[in-house]
């Protein structure tokens, strides 16, 4: 999966997890907690939704790295290239 | 005949607006089936039926605001004969109800034009909802039946769009943000010219304009005023070392799939639930000048809505009997549905005590305002590295401050202190 579809997958997951959040014009480098007012519960649900969409399960230790949309895309790309689908 | 009445979906709810019927005459209703969606001013709640039968008559049409306890529909019990059809249709029956309060709150809402077309979300006909609008003094005619996400509703209100005229592309035909944005980019009307500043205008261009008060904010304001007026609060706080709990969570999560991961709120609620068992004076209601201690522990958990949308408190029932995994599953489900505007009537109201946590917003501590008729509210702040003395040594530890706001009519400080001490003990020894 290239980065564009990965970005789309994460955005769709964000929309599912936080349907009341405004994703319009979300900056890839913006801190998701600040920009979308999402909390740890939302983050967990996001990780589950992304796992369902991409097959990549994020270990808890890696969660702090995923503060922005760009970070999510880069992480997923790295994991999928490494062949770690689950 | 079974009477289905407007339920109380919160201690401060006096009336609700019927947004949607999920049933029609002739439908079979089972216990737990969602039969309607009601707007309580704080949230849109899916209302379940706790009785079984066959829908006989829809009494109140969509869009009508009715007081708690008002008859909404009737069901026929199994084996009962079909009632003789009344001469008057359901809409006229509703219109004749002179006891319905004046819809003053409805007048303050965004006015909705008459329904334009069959909403996309309708799956079965609702004859009563499409009947002739009741001729009452209501200033706002009944809106069309549709579903929309909370964000879509807010954006539509901001852009002056009629949700009833939009087709939804979301789940079950719900109107989404994208649907509203697409409608907003349709050819615009003649733009309103910017008003030119007059000679008497202040030099500053940042003159503030009063914001209209939302239904949610009015409901919260009324509840908080009542709480502060009626309840003599006392306040306690205690700091605790969250290190052991954090280590326990990390160890537990290392062995779990992501769907089963635990977060600190699950531990916090479990500790509160168990401590309430030991100090029952904080788990109940102050009614008619006396304390009624609740048999069960149903914990309300404050959930903030994004964009300044207010606050909801869904309820984790029987929290003291649940494992931390069960509490976590309940929390995930309730928080998701609260923010999506899809809470059910069984998930709101009936809390015997409420918990609020603002730790993720960075505050050290929060003293909540008790929601009457409850007699206590527990608050948790941020988990932050702070100086802490342990075994005579000063060290940096993850410290959490737990607070208690309690009703002095129901309990004294000593009991409140015992409760907080127990919460701290349970969190500092999560293996217990």
Coordinates of C-alpha atoms in Angstrom, one line a residue:
Chain A
X1 CA 0.0 0.0 0.0
X2 CA 1.5 3.4 -1.0
X3 CA 1.4 6.4 1.3
X4 CA -1.6 8.0 -0.2
X5 CA -3.9 5.1 0.4
X6 CA -2.4 4.8 3.9
X7 CA -3.2 8.5 4.6
X8 CA -6.7 7.8 3.3
X9 CA -7.0 4.8 5.6
X10 CA -5.9 6.7 8.6
X11 CA -8.3 9.6 7.8
X12 CA -11.2 7.2 7.4
X13 CA -10.4 5.6 10.7
X14 CA -10.3 9.0 12.3
X15 CA -13.6 9.8 10.8
X16 CA -15.0 6.5 12.2
X17 CA -13.5 7.0 15.7
X18 CA -14.3 10.7 15.9
X19 CA -17.3 11.4 13.7
X20 CA -17.9 14.7 15.5
X21 CA -14.3 15.9 14.8
X22 CA -13.7 18.3 12.0
X23 CA -11.1 16.7 9.7
X24 CA -11.4 19.5 7.1
X25 CA -7.9 20.8 6.3
X26 CA -6.2 18.6 8.9
X27 CA -2.5 19.4 8.7
X28 CA -0.4 16.3 8.5
X29 CA 2.0 17.6 11.1
X30 CA -0.6 18.8 13.5
X31 CA -0.8 17.1 16.9
X32 CA -4.0 15.0 16.6
X33 CA -4.8 15.4 20.3
X34 CA -4.7 19.1 20.1
X35 CA -6.1 19.6 16.6
X36 CA -9.0 17.2 17.0
X37 CA -9.5 17.1 20.8
X38 CA -9.1 13.3 20.8
X39 CA -8.0 11.5 24.0
X40 CA -6.4 8.2 24.9
X41 CA -9.7 6.4 24.4
X42 CA -10.0 7.8 20.9
X43 CA -6.4 6.9 20.2
X44 CA -7.0 3.3 21.2
X45 CA -10.1 3.1 19.0
X46 CA -8.0 4.7 16.2
X47 CA -5.3 2.1 16.5
X48 CA -7.9 -0.7 16.3
X49 CA -9.6 0.9 13.3
X50 CA -6.2 1.2 11.5
X51 CA -5.4 -2.4 12.4
X52 CA -8.7 -3.5 10.8
X53 CA -8.0 -1.4 7.7
X54 CA -4.3 -2.2 7.2
X55 CA -3.5 -5.3 9.2
X56 CA -0.9 -3.5 11.2
X57 CA -1.2 -3.8 15.0
X58 CA 0.6 -1.1 16.9
X59 CA 2.4 -2.2 20.1
X60 CA 1.6 0.0 23.1
X61 CA 5.2 1.0 23.2
X62 CA 5.0 2.6 19.7
X63 CA 1.8 4.6 20.4
X64 CA 3.7 7.7 21.7
X65 CA 5.3 8.0 18.2
X66 CA 2.0 8.4 16.5
X67 CA 1.0 11.9 17.5
X68 CA 0.4 13.2 13.9
X69 CA -1.2 12.0 10.7
X70 CA 2.2 12.1 9.0
X71 CA 3.7 10.0 11.8
X72 CA 0.9 7.4 11.3
X73 CA 1.5 7.2 7.6
X74 CA 5.3 6.9 7.9
X75 CA 4.9 4.3 10.7
X76 CA 2.5 2.2 8.7
X77 CA 4.6 2.4 5.6
X78 CA 7.6 1.3 7.5
X79 CA 5.8 -1.7 9.1
X80 CA 4.3 -2.8 5.8
X81 CA 7.6 -2.6 4.0
X82 CA 9.1 -4.7 6.7
X83 CA 6.4 -7.2 6.2
X84 CA 5.1 -6.9 9.7
X85 CA 1.4 -7.2 8.8
X86 CA 0.2 -8.0 12.3
Chain B
X1 CA -52.8 -2.0 26.8
X2 CA -49.2 -0.9 27.5
X3 CA -48.4 2.8 27.6
X4 CA -45.0 3.9 26.4
X5 CA -44.3 7.3 28.0
X6 CA -41.5 9.8 27.6
X7 CA -38.8 8.5 29.9
X8 CA -36.6 10.6 32.2
X9 CA -33.2 10.4 30.5
X10 CA -31.3 12.5 33.1
X11 CA -32.0 13.8 36.6
X12 CA -32.4 17.4 35.2
X13 CA -34.6 16.4 32.3
X14 CA -38.1 17.8 32.3
X15 CA -39.0 17.3 28.7
X16 CA -37.7 15.9 25.4
X17 CA -38.2 16.4 21.7
X18 CA -39.2 13.3 19.8
X19 CA -36.8 13.3 16.8
X20 CA -37.5 9.9 15.3
X21 CA -39.8 6.9 15.6
X22 CA -38.1 3.5 14.9
X23 CA -41.5 1.7 15.1
X24 CA -44.9 1.9 13.4
X25 CA -48.3 0.6 14.2
X26 CA -48.3 -3.2 13.8
X27 CA -44.6 -3.7 14.6
X28 CA -43.7 -6.2 17.2
X29 CA -41.6 -4.7 19.9
X30 CA -39.2 -6.8 22.1
X31 CA -37.7 -5.8 25.4
X32 CA -34.5 -3.7 24.6
X33 CA -35.6 -2.7 21.1
X34 CA -34.8 0.9 20.3
X35 CA -38.2 2.4 19.5
X36 CA -37.5 6.2 19.3
X37 CA -34.8 8.9 19.3
X38 CA -35.3 11.7 21.8
X39 CA -33.5 15.0 22.0
X40 CA -33.0 16.0 25.6
X41 CA -31.2 19.3 24.8
X42 CA -28.0 17.6 26.0
X43 CA -28.0 14.7 23.7
X44 CA -29.9 12.6 21.2
X45 CA -30.7 9.4 23.0
X46 CA -31.9 6.2 21.5
X47 CA -34.8 5.1 23.7
X48 CA -35.4 1.4 24.4
X49 CA -38.6 -0.3 25.3
X50 CA -38.6 -2.4 28.4
X51 CA -41.9 -4.0 27.5
X52 CA -43.0 -6.3 24.8
X53 CA -46.0 -6.0 22.6
X54 CA -47.3 -4.9 19.3
X55 CA -47.5 -1.2 18.4
X56 CA -51.1 -0.1 18.6
X57 CA -50.9 3.7 18.1
X58 CA -48.3 6.4 17.7
X59 CA -49.6 9.2 19.8
X60 CA -46.9 11.9 19.5
X61 CA -45.6 12.9 16.1
X62 CA -42.0 13.6 15.3
X63 CA -40.8 17.0 16.2
X64 CA -43.0 17.4 19.2
X65 CA -41.5 18.5 22.6
X66 CA -43.3 16.7 25.4
X67 CA -42.8 16.5 29.2
X68 CA -41.4 13.5 30.9
X69 CA -44.2 11.0 31.6
X70 CA -46.3 12.1 28.6
X71 CA -47.9 9.3 26.6
X72 CA -46.0 8.7 23.4
X73 CA -47.4 5.5 22.0
X74 CA -49.4 2.4 23.0
X75 CA -48.6 -1.2 22.6
X76 CA -51.0 -4.2 22.6
X77 CA -50.0 -7.0 24.9
X78 CA -49.7 -10.5 23.5
X79 CA -53.0 -12.1 23.1
X80 CA -55.0 -8.9 23.6
X81 CA -57.6 -7.9 21.1
X82 CA -57.0 -5.1 18.7
X83 CA -58.4 -1.9 20.2
X84 CA -61.3 -0.4 18.3
X85 CA -60.0 2.3 16.0
X86 CA -60.7 5.7 17.5
X87 CA -62.6 8.2 15.3
X88 CA -59.8 10.7 15.5
X89 CA -56.3 10.2 13.9
X90 CA -53.2 10.2 16.1
X91 CA -52.2 13.7 15.1
X92 CA -55.5 15.2 16.2
X93 CA -55.2 13.3 19.5
X94 CA -51.9 15.0 20.1
X95 CA -53.1 18.4 19.0
X96 CA -56.0 18.2 21.5
X97 CA -53.6 17.7 24.4
X98 CA -54.0 21.1 26.0
X99 CA -51.7 20.1 28.8
X100 CA -48.6 20.2 26.6
X101 CA -46.4 23.0 27.8
X102 CA -45.7 26.0 25.6
X103 CA -42.7 25.2 23.4
X104 CA -40.6 28.1 24.6
X105 CA -37.3 26.2 24.2
X106 CA -38.4 25.0 20.8
X107 CA -38.8 28.7 19.7
X108 CA -35.1 29.3 20.6
X109 CA -33.9 26.5 18.4
X110 CA -33.0 26.9 14.7
X111 CA -36.2 27.1 12.9
X112 CA -36.8 24.2 10.5
X113 CA -39.0 24.6 7.4
X114 CA -41.7 22.1 6.6
X115 CA -40.4 18.7 5.5
X116 CA -39.6 18.8 1.8
X117 CA -39.3 15.1 0.8
X118 CA -39.1 11.6 2.2
X119 CA -35.9 11.4 4.2
X120 CA -33.3 8.9 2.9
X121 CA -33.1 7.3 6.3
X122 CA -36.7 6.2 6.4
X123 CA -37.0 2.4 6.1
X124 CA -40.6 1.9 7.0
X125 CA -43.6 4.3 6.8
X126 CA -44.5 6.2 10.0
X127 CA -48.1 7.2 9.3
X128 CA -48.4 9.4 12.4
X129 CA -45.2 11.3 11.6
X130 CA -46.6 12.3 8.2
X131 CA -50.0 13.2 9.4
X132 CA -51.3 16.7 9.2
X133 CA -49.2 18.9 11.5
X134 CA -51.1 19.6 14.7
X135 CA -52.6 23.1 14.8
X136 CA -51.1 24.3 18.0
X137 CA -49.3 27.4 18.9
X138 CA -46.0 25.8 18.2
X139 CA -43.9 28.2 16.2
X140 CA -41.8 25.4 14.6
X141 CA -43.5 22.8 12.4
X142 CA -42.4 19.2 12.8
X143 CA -39.1 18.5 11.0
X144 CA -38.6 15.7 8.6
X145 CA -37.3 12.4 10.0
X146 CA -33.6 12.1 9.4
X147 CA -30.4 11.1 11.1
X148 CA -27.3 13.3 11.2
X149 CA -24.0 13.1 13.1
X150 CA -23.6 15.7 15.8
X151 CA -20.9 17.5 13.7
X152 CA -23.2 17.6 10.7
X153 CA -26.0 19.1 12.8
X154 CA -23.6 21.8 14.2
X155 CA -22.2 22.6 10.7
X156 CA -25.7 22.8 9.2
X157 CA -26.8 25.2 11.9
X158 CA -23.8 27.4 11.4
X159 CA -24.4 27.5 7.6
X160 CA -28.1 27.9 7.9
X161 CA -28.8 24.7 6.0
X162 CA -32.0 22.6 6.4
X163 CA -30.9 19.1 7.3
X164 CA -34.3 17.8 6.2
X165 CA -33.5 18.8 2.6
X166 CA -30.2 16.9 2.5
X167 CA -29.6 13.3 1.5
X168 CA -27.3 11.4 3.9
X169 CA -24.4 9.2 2.7
X170 CA -23.4 8.0 6.2
X171 CA -24.3 4.7 7.9
X172 CA -28.1 4.0 7.7
X173 CA -28.5 7.1 5.6
X174 CA -27.2 9.5 8.3
X175 CA -26.3 13.0 7.1
X176 CA -22.5 13.5 7.6
X177 CA -20.2 16.5 7.6
X178 CA -19.3 15.8 3.9
X179 CA -23.0 15.9 3.0
X180 CA -23.3 19.3 4.7
X181 CA -20.1 20.6 3.1
X182 CA -21.3 19.5 -0.3
X183 CA -24.6 21.3 0.1
X184 CA -22.8 24.4 1.4
X185 CA -20.8 24.7 -1.8
X186 CA -23.9 24.8 -3.9
X187 CA -24.4 28.1 -5.8
X188 CA -24.6 30.7 -3.2
X189 CA -27.3 33.3 -2.8
X190 CA -26.5 37.0 -3.1
X191 CA -23.9 37.6 -0.5
X192 CA -24.8 39.8 2.4
X193 CA -22.7 43.0 2.2
X194 CA -20.4 43.6 5.0
X195 CA -21.8 46.4 7.3
X196 CA -19.8 49.6 7.0
X197 CA -18.5 50.9 10.3
X198 CA -20.4 54.0 11.4
X199 CA -19.1 57.1 13.0
X200 CA -20.4 55.9 16.4
X201 CA -18.7 52.5 16.1
X202 CA -15.9 51.9 18.5
X203 CA -12.3 52.2 17.2
X204 CA -11.7 48.5 17.9
X205 CA -12.9 46.1 15.2
X206 CA -13.2 43.3 17.7
X207 CA -16.6 44.2 19.2
X208 CA -18.0 41.0 20.7
X209 CA -21.3 39.7 19.7
X210 CA -23.5 37.7 22.1
X211 CA -23.5 34.0 21.2
X212 CA -26.9 32.2 21.2
X213 CA -27.1 29.7 24.0
X214 CA -27.4 26.1 22.8
X215 CA -29.9 23.7 24.3
X216 CA -27.0 21.7 25.7
X217 CA -25.5 24.7 27.4
X218 CA -28.9 25.8 28.8
X219 CA -29.5 22.3 30.3
X220 CA -26.0 22.3 31.9
X221 CA -26.5 25.8 33.2
X222 CA -29.8 24.9 34.8
X223 CA -28.4 21.7 36.3
X224 CA -25.4 23.4 37.7
X225 CA -27.4 26.3 39.2
X226 CA -29.7 23.8 40.9
X227 CA -26.7 21.8 42.2
X228 CA -25.0 24.8 43.7
X229 CA -28.2 26.2 45.1
X230 CA -29.4 23.0 46.8
X231 CA -26.3 21.0 47.7
X232 CA -24.0 22.0 50.5
X233 CA -20.7 20.8 49.0
X234 CA -17.6 19.9 50.9
X235 CA -14.3 19.1 49.1
X236 CA -11.4 16.8 49.8
X237 CA -8.3 15.8 47.8
X238 CA -5.6 13.3 48.1
X239 CA -2.4 12.7 46.0
X240 CA -1.4 9.1 45.2
X241 CA 1.5 7.4 43.6
X242 CA 0.2 5.9 40.3
X243 CA 3.5 4.1 39.6
X244 CA 2.3 0.7 40.6
X245 CA -0.9 1.1 38.6
X246 CA 1.0 2.2 35.5
X247 CA 3.4 -0.7 35.8
X248 CA 0.4 -3.1 36.2
X249 CA -1.3 -1.7 33.1
X250 CA 1.9 -1.9 31.0
X251 CA 2.4 -5.5 32.1
X252 CA -1.2 -6.4 31.4
X253 CA -1.2 -4.7 28.0
X254 CA 2.0 -6.4 26.8
X255 CA 0.2 -9.7 26.7
X256 CA -3.1 -8.4 25.2
X257 CA -4.3 -7.9 21.7
X258 CA -5.0 -4.3 20.9
X259 CA -8.8 -4.8 21.2
X260 CA -8.3 -5.8 24.9
X261 CA -5.9 -3.1 26.0
X262 CA -6.6 -1.3 29.2
X263 CA -6.4 2.4 29.9
X264 CA -6.1 4.2 33.2
X265 CA -9.8 5.3 33.4
X266 CA -10.8 1.6 33.7
X267 CA -8.7 1.3 36.8
X268 CA -9.9 4.6 38.2
X269 CA -13.6 3.5 37.8
X270 CA -12.9 0.2 39.4
X271 CA -11.3 1.8 42.4
X272 CA -14.1 4.2 42.8
X273 CA -16.8 1.5 42.5
X274 CA -15.1 -0.7 45.1
X275 CA -14.5 2.2 47.5
X276 CA -18.2 3.2 47.3
X277 CA -19.1 -0.3 48.5
X278 CA -17.1 0.5 51.7
X279 CA -18.5 4.0 52.1
X280 CA -22.1 3.6 50.9
X281 CA -23.1 7.1 52.2
X282 CA -21.5 8.5 49.0
X283 CA -23.4 6.1 46.7
X284 CA -27.0 7.2 46.6
X285 CA -29.5 10.0 46.4
X286 CA -30.7 12.9 48.6
X287 CA -34.5 12.8 48.2
X288 CA -37.2 14.3 50.4
X289 CA -34.7 15.4 53.0
X290 CA -33.1 12.0 53.5
X291 CA -30.4 9.8 52.1
X292 CA -31.4 6.8 50.0
X293 CA -28.4 4.6 49.7
X294 CA -28.4 2.8 46.4
X295 CA -28.1 -1.0 46.3
X296 CA -26.1 -1.0 43.1
X297 CA -23.1 1.1 42.1
X298 CA -23.8 2.7 38.7
X299 CA -21.0 5.1 37.8
X300 CA -21.6 8.0 35.6
X301 CA -18.5 9.0 33.6
X302 CA -18.2 12.5 32.3
X303 CA -17.5 12.6 28.5
X304 CA -16.6 15.9 26.9
X305 CA -18.0 16.6 23.5
X306 CA -15.7 18.2 20.9
X307 CA -15.8 21.7 19.8
X308 CA -17.3 23.1 23.0
X309 CA -20.2 20.8 22.6
X310 CA -20.8 20.3 26.2
X311 CA -20.8 17.2 28.4
X312 CA -22.5 13.9 28.7
X313 CA -22.4 11.3 31.5
X314 CA -23.1 7.8 30.2
X315 CA -23.4 5.2 33.0
X316 CA -21.4 2.0 33.6
X317 CA -23.9 -0.1 35.5
X318 CA -23.0 -2.4 38.3
X319 CA -19.4 -1.1 38.1
X320 CA -18.5 -2.7 41.4
X321 CA -19.3 -6.2 40.1
X322 CA -17.4 -5.7 36.8
X323 CA -13.8 -6.8 36.2
X324 CA -11.4 -4.1 34.9
X325 CA -11.8 -5.7 31.4
X326 CA -15.5 -5.4 31.5
X327 CA -15.3 -1.8 32.7
X328 CA -12.9 -1.0 29.9
X329 CA -15.2 -2.5 27.3
X330 CA -18.1 -0.6 28.6
X331 CA -16.1 2.7 28.6
X332 CA -14.9 2.3 25.1
X333 CA -18.4 1.6 23.9
X334 CA -20.1 4.3 25.9
X335 CA -17.5 7.0 25.0
X336 CA -17.7 6.2 21.3
X337 CA -21.5 6.3 21.2
X338 CA -21.7 9.4 23.4
X339 CA -19.5 11.3 20.9
X340 CA -21.3 9.9 18.0
X341 CA -24.7 11.0 19.4
X342 CA -25.9 7.4 19.7
X343 CA -26.4 6.7 23.4
X344 CA -29.3 4.6 24.4
X345 CA -31.8 5.3 27.2
X346 CA -30.4 2.5 29.3
X347 CA -27.0 4.1 29.2
X348 CA -28.0 7.5 30.6
X349 CA -29.5 8.4 33.9
X350 CA -29.5 6.3 37.0
X351 CA -26.0 7.0 38.0
X352 CA -25.4 6.6 41.8
X353 CA -22.2 8.6 41.7
X354 CA -20.3 10.4 38.9
X355 CA -16.6 10.4 38.0
X356 CA -14.8 13.1 36.0
X357 CA -11.3 13.1 34.7
X358 CA -9.5 16.1 33.2
X359 CA -6.0 14.6 33.4
X360 CA -5.6 14.4 29.7
X361 CA -6.3 18.2 29.5
X362 CA -3.4 18.8 31.8
X363 CA -5.1 20.0 34.9
X364 CA -3.7 18.8 38.2
X365 CA -7.1 18.4 40.0
X366 CA -10.8 18.9 39.4
X367 CA -13.5 19.5 41.9
X368 CA -16.8 18.6 40.2
X369 CA -20.2 19.9 40.9
X370 CA -22.5 17.1 42.2
X371 CA -25.4 16.2 39.9
X372 CA -28.5 16.1 42.0
X373 CA -30.0 14.0 43.4
X374 CA -26.6 12.2 43.7
X375 CA -24.5 13.0 46.8
X376 CA -20.9 12.7 45.6
X377 CA -18.7 13.3 42.6
X378 CA -15.1 12.0 42.2
X379 CA -12.5 13.8 40.2
X380 CA -9.1 12.8 38.8
X381 CA -6.4 15.1 37.4
X382 CA -3.3 14.5 35.3
X383 CA -0.7 11.8 36.0
X384 CA 2.5 13.8 36.3
X385 CA 6.0 13.2 37.5
X386 CA 6.3 15.0 40.8
X387 CA 8.6 14.8 43.8
X388 CA 7.5 12.0 46.1
X389 CA 9.0 10.6 49.3
X390 CA 9.2 6.9 49.3
X391 CA 10.8 4.8 52.0
X392 CA 12.5 8.0 53.2
X393 CA 13.9 8.8 49.8
X394 CA 12.9 11.7 47.6
X395 CA 12.2 10.5 44.0
X396 CA 10.2 11.5 40.9
X397 CA 7.0 9.5 40.8
X398 CA 3.9 9.6 38.6
X399 CA 1.5 11.3 40.9
X400 CA -2.3 11.6 40.5
X401 CA -4.6 13.8 42.6
X402 CA -8.0 12.3 43.4
X403 CA -10.8 14.7 44.6
X404 CA -14.1 14.3 46.2
X405 CA -17.0 16.7 46.1
X406 CA -19.6 15.5 48.6
X407 CA -23.0 16.5 49.9
X408 CA -22.6 17.5 53.6
X409 CA -26.2 16.5 54.3
X410 CA -25.4 12.9 53.4
X411 CA -21.9 12.5 54.7
X412 CA -19.2 14.1 56.8
X413 CA -15.6 14.8 56.1
X414 CA -14.4 11.7 58.0
X415 CA -16.4 9.4 55.7
X416 CA -15.3 11.3 52.7
X417 CA -11.7 11.0 53.8
X418 CA -12.1 7.3 54.4
X419 CA -13.5 6.9 50.8
X420 CA -10.6 8.8 49.3
X421 CA -8.1 6.9 51.3
X422 CA -9.6 3.7 50.0
X423 CA -9.5 4.9 46.4
X424 CA -5.8 5.7 46.8
X425 CA -5.1 2.4 48.4
X426 CA -6.8 0.5 45.6
X427 CA -4.9 2.5 42.9
X428 CA -1.5 2.1 44.7
X429 CA -2.1 -1.6 45.0
X430 CA -3.8 -2.6 41.7
X431 CA -3.2 -6.2 42.3
X432 CA -5.6 -6.3 45.2

